[in-house]
Tab-separated table of C-alpha atoms in Angstrom:
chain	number	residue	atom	x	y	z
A	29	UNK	CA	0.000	0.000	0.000
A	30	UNK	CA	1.297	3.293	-1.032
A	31	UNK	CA	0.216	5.457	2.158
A	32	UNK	CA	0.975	8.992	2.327
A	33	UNK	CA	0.065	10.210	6.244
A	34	UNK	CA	-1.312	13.675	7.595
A	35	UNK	CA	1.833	14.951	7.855
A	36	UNK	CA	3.193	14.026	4.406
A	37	UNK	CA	0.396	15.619	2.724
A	38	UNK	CA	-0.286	18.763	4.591
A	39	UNK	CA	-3.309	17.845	6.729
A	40	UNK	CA	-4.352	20.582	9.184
A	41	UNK	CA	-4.954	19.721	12.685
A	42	UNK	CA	-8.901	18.255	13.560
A	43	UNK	CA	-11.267	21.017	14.864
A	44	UNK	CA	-12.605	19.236	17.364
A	45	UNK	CA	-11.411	15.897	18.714
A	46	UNK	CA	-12.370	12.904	16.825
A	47	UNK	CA	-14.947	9.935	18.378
A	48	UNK	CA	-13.289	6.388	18.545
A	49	UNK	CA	-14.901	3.602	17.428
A	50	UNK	CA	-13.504	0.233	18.598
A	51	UNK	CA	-14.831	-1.546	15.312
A	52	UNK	CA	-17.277	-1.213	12.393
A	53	UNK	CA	-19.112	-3.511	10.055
A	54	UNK	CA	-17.508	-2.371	7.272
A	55	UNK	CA	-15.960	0.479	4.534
A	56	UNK	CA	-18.259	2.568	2.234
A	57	UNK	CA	-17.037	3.470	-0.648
A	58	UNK	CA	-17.836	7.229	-1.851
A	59	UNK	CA	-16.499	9.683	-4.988
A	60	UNK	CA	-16.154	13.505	-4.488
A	61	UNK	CA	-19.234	14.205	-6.756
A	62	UNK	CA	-18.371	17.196	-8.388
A	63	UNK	CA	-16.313	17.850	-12.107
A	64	UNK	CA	-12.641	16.408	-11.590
A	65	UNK	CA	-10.638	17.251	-14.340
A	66	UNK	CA	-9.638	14.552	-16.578
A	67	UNK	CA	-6.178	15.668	-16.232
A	68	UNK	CA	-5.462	14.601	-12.394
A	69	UNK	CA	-5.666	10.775	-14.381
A	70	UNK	CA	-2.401	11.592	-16.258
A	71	UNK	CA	0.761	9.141	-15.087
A	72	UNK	CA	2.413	12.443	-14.340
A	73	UNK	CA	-0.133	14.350	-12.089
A	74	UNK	CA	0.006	12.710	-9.376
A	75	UNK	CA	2.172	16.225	-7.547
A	76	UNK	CA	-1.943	17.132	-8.185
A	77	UNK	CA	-3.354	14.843	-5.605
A	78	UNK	CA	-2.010	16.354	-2.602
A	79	UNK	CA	-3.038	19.920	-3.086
A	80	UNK	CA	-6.811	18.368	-4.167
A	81	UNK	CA	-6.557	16.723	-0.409
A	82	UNK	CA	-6.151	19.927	1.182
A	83	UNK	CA	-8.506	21.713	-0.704
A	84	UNK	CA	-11.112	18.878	0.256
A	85	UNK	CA	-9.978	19.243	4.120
A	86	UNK	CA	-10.341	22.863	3.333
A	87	UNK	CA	-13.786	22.692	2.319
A	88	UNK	CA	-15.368	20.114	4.782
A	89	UNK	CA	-12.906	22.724	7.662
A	90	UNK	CA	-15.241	25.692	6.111
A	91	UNK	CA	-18.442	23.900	6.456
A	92	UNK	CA	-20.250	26.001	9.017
A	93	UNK	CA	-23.779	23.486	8.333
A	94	UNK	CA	-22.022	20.327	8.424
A	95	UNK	CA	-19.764	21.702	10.893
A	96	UNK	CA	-17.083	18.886	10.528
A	97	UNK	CA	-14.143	18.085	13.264
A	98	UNK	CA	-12.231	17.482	9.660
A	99	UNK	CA	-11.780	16.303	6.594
A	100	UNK	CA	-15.057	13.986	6.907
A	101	UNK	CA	-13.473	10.567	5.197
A	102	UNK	CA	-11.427	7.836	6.766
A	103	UNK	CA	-9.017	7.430	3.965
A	104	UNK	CA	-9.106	9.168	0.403
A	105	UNK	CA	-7.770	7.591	-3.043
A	106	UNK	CA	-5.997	9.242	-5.638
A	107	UNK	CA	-6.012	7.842	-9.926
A	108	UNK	CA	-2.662	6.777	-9.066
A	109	UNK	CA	-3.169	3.904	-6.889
A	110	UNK	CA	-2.064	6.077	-3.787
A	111	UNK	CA	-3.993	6.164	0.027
A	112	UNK	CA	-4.269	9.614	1.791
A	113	UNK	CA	-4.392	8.874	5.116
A	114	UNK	CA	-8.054	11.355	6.121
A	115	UNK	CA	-9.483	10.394	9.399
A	116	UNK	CA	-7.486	7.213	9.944
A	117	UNK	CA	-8.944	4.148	11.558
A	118	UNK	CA	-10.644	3.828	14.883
A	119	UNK	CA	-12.014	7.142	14.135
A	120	UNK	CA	-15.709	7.818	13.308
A	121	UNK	CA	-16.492	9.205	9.938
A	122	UNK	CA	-18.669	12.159	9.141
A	123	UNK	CA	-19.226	11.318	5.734
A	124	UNK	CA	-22.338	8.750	4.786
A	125	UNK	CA	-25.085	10.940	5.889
A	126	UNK	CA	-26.285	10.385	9.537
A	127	UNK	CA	-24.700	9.131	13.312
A	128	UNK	CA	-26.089	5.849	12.843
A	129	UNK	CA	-24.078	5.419	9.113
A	130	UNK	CA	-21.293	7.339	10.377
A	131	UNK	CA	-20.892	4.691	12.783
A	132	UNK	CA	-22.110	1.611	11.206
A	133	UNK	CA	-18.877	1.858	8.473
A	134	UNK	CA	-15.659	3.441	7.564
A	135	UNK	CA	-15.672	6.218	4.769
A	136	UNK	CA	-13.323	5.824	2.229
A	137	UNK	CA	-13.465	8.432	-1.245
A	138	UNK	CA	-11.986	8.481	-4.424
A	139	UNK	CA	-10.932	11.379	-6.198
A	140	UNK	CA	-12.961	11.093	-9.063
A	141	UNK	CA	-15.833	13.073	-10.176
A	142	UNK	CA	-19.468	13.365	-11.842
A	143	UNK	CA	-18.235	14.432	-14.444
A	144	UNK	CA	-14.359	14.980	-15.509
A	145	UNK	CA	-12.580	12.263	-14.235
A	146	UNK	CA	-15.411	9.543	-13.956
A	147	UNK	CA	-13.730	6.469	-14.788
A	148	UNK	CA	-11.503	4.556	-11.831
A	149	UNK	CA	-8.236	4.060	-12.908
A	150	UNK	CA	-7.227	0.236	-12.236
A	151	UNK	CA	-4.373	1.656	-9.541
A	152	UNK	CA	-7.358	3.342	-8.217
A	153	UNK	CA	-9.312	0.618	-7.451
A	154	UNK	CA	-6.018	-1.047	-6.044
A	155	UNK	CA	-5.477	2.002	-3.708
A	156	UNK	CA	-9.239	1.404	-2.906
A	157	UNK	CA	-8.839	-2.292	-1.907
A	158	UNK	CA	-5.925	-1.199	-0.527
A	159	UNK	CA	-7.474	1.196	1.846
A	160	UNK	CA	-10.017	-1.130	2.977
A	161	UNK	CA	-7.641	-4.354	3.570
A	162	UNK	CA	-6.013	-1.019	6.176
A	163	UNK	CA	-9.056	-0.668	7.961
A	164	UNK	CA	-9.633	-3.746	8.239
A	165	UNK	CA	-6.077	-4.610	9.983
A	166	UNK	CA	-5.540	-1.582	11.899
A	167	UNK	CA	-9.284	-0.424	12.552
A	168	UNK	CA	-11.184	-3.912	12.584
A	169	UNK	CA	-13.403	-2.883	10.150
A	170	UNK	CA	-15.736	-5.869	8.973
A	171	UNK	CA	-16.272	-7.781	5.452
A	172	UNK	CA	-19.024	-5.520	4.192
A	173	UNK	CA	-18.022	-2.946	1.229
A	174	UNK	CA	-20.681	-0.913	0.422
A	175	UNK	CA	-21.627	2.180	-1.659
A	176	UNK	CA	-22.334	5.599	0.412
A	177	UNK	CA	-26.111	5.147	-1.839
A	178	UNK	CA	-26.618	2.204	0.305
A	179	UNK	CA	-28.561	3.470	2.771
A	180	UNK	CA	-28.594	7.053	2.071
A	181	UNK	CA	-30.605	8.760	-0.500
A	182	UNK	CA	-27.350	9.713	-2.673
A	183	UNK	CA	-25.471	9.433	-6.256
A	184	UNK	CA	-22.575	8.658	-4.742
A	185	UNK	CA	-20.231	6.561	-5.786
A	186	UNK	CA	-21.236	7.243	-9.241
A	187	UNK	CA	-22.035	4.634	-12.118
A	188	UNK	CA	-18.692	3.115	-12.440
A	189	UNK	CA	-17.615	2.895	-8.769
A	190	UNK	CA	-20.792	1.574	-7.732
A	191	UNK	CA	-20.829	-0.748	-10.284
A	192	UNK	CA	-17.583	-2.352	-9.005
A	193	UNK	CA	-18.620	-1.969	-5.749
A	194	UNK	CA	-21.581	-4.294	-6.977
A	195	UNK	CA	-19.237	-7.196	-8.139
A	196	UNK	CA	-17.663	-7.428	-5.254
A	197	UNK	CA	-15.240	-4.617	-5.411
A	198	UNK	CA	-12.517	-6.900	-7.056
A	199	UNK	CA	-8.753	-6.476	-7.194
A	200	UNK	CA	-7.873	-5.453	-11.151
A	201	UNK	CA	-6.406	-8.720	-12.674
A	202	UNK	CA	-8.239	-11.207	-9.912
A	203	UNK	CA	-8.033	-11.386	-6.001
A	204	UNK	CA	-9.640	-9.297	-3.389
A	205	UNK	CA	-13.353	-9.328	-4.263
A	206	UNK	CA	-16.011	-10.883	-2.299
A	207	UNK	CA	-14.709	-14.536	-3.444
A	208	UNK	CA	-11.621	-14.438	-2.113
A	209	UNK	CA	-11.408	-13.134	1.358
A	210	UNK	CA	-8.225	-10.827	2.299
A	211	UNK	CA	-5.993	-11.749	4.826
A	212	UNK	CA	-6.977	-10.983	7.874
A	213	UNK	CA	-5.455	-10.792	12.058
A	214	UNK	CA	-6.864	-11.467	14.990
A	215	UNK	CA	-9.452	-8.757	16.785
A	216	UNK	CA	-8.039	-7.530	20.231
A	217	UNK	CA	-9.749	-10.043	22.794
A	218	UNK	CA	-9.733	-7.957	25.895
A	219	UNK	CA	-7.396	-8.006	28.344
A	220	UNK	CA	-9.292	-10.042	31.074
A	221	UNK	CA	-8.474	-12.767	28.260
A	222	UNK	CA	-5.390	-13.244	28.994
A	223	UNK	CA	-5.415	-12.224	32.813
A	224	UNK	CA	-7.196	-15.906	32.600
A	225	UNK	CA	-4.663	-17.637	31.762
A	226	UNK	CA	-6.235	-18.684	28.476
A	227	UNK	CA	-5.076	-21.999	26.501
A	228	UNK	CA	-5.615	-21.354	22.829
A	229	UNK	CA	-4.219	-21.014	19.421
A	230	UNK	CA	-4.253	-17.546	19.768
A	231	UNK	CA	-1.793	-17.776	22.521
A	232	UNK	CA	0.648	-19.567	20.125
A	233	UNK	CA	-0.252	-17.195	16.861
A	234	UNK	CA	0.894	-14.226	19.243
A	235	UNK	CA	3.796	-15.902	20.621
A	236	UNK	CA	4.965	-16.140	17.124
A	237	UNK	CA	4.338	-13.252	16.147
A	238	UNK	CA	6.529	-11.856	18.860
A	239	UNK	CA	9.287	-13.998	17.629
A	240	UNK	CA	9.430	-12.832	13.707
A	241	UNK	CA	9.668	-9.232	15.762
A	242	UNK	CA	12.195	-10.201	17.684
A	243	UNK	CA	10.673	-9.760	20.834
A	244	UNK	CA	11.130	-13.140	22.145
A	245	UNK	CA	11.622	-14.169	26.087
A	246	UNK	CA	10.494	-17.653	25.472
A	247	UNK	CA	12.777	-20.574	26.183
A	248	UNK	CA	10.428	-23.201	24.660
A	249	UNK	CA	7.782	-22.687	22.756
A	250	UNK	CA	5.507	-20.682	22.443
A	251	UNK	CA	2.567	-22.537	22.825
A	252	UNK	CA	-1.292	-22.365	23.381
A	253	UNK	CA	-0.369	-21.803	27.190
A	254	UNK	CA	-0.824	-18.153	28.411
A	255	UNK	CA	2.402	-17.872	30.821
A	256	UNK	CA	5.330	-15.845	32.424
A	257	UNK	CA	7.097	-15.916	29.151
A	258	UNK	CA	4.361	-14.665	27.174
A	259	UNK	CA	3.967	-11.853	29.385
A	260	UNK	CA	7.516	-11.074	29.546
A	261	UNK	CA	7.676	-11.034	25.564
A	262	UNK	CA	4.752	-9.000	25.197
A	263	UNK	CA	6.455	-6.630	27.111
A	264	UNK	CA	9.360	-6.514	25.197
A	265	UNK	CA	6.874	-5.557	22.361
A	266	UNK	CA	4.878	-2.703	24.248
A	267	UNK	CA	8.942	-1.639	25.008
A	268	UNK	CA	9.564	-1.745	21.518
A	269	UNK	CA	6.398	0.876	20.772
A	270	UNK	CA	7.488	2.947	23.123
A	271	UNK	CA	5.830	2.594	25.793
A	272	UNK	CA	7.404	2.321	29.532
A	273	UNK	CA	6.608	1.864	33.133
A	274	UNK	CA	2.808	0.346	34.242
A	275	UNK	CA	2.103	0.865	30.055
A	276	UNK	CA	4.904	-2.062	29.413
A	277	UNK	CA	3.198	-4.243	31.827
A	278	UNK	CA	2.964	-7.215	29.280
A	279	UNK	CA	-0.589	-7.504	29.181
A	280	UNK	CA	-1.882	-6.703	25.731
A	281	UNK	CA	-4.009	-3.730	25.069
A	282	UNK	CA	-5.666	-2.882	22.082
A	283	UNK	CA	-3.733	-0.397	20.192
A	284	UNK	CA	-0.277	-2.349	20.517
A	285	UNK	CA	-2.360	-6.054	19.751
A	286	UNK	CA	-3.095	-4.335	16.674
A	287	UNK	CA	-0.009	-3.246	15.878
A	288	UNK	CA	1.174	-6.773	16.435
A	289	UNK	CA	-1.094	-8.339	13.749
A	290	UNK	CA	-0.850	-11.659	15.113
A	291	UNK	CA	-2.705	-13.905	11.985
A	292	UNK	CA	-6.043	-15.139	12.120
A	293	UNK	CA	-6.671	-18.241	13.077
């Protein structure tokens, strides 16, 4: 995935501060709905994107009816296969039309117009799968992709989008759609989890994971086993994040567990 964060592309800082959400069923999938010119498609525009990204954040910032905490989508997609970072996951949208959408799924747009620039670009629609397969890792997002119409008395995503969106929103040349699932990692199971000394193979899939990051205490194993060495390990892991003191503690919370992305299993 080609990210490009906040801070690469100029974001301004949020208005007011953004709701979590722990989870949400899904991404909807939305186009900016006004004339795009044909032009930001070119190979060599892409030094356009940025500056449309700001003016977008500009616009939603200016919005005294709306009045958005920021630029209202989770993630936005340029013709060139790239993912602005908007939002970011674990953070409520405020861009598919009420509370109850805005927290039922993740918002993620394309830059592409009504007119213009109406036709995804296949690195778009990589960029777009792209951007979901992120909120699904980092902001356990659920299977369901969806068009902002669904639900909401809307155009958007346009003809095109929503037609893809339709088949399944597939992966140009196979893989991704609806057929065949994405990879996927393990949602955060609380901490009380392991405080019960759980035996599973989710034990084992962390341990593992700890491992390939180097982050191992274990003498043998690991194994489906919660124990000392796990917790030690883990801790090596919340070190390595940056946190210190009672916040190294070796239990898992959410935000490093996700960072972790121990595989499903």
């Amino acid at each position: 995935m080609k990210l490009i964060t906040r801070a690469q592309w100029g974001a301004r800082p949020s208005r007011y501060r953004l709701t979590h959400i722990s989870g949400t069923k899904g991404v909807k999938i939305h186009y900016e709905g006004t004339h795009v010119p044909a032009s930001l498609g070119r190979p060599d525009a892409h030094d356009q994107c940025a500056p449309r990204v700001r003016a977008i954040q500009a616009s939603h910032l200016a919005n005294d009816e709306e009045d958005y905490s920021d630029i209202a989508y989770n993630a936005l997609v340029c013709p060139h296969g790239a993912v602005f970072e908007g939002r970011g996951a674990h953070r409520k949208t405020g861009a598919n039309g009420t509370a109850a959408l805005n927290a039922g799924h993740y918002a993620v747009c394309a830059l592409l117009g009504s007119s213009g620039l109406t036709e995804p670009t296949d690195a778009q629609l990589s960029g777009l799968r792209d951007a979901v397969e992120w909120l699904r890792s980092d902001g356990d997002a659920g299977d369901e992709i969806k068009g902002h119409r669904d639900g909401h008395p809307t155009a958007c995503p346009g003809g095109p989008l929503y037609a893809w969106v339709q088949r399944g929103a597939p992966r140009p040349g196979g893989g991704g759609g609806t057929d065949t699932p994405v990879p996927r990692y393990e949602p955060f199971p609380g901490v009380d989890w392991f405080k019960r000394n759980p035996r599973s193979p989710i034990v084992t899939a962390m341990g593992r994971r700890l491992v390939a990051v180097g982050c191992s205490a274990y003498r043998e194993g690991p194994g489906p086993q919660w124990t000392e060495a796990d917790r030690r390990s883990y801790a090596r892991w919340q070190q390595r994040l940056g946190y210190r003191g009672a916040d190294a503690d070796g239990w898992p919370g959410r935000k490093s567990w996700n960072a972790l992305k121990v595989p499903k299993v």
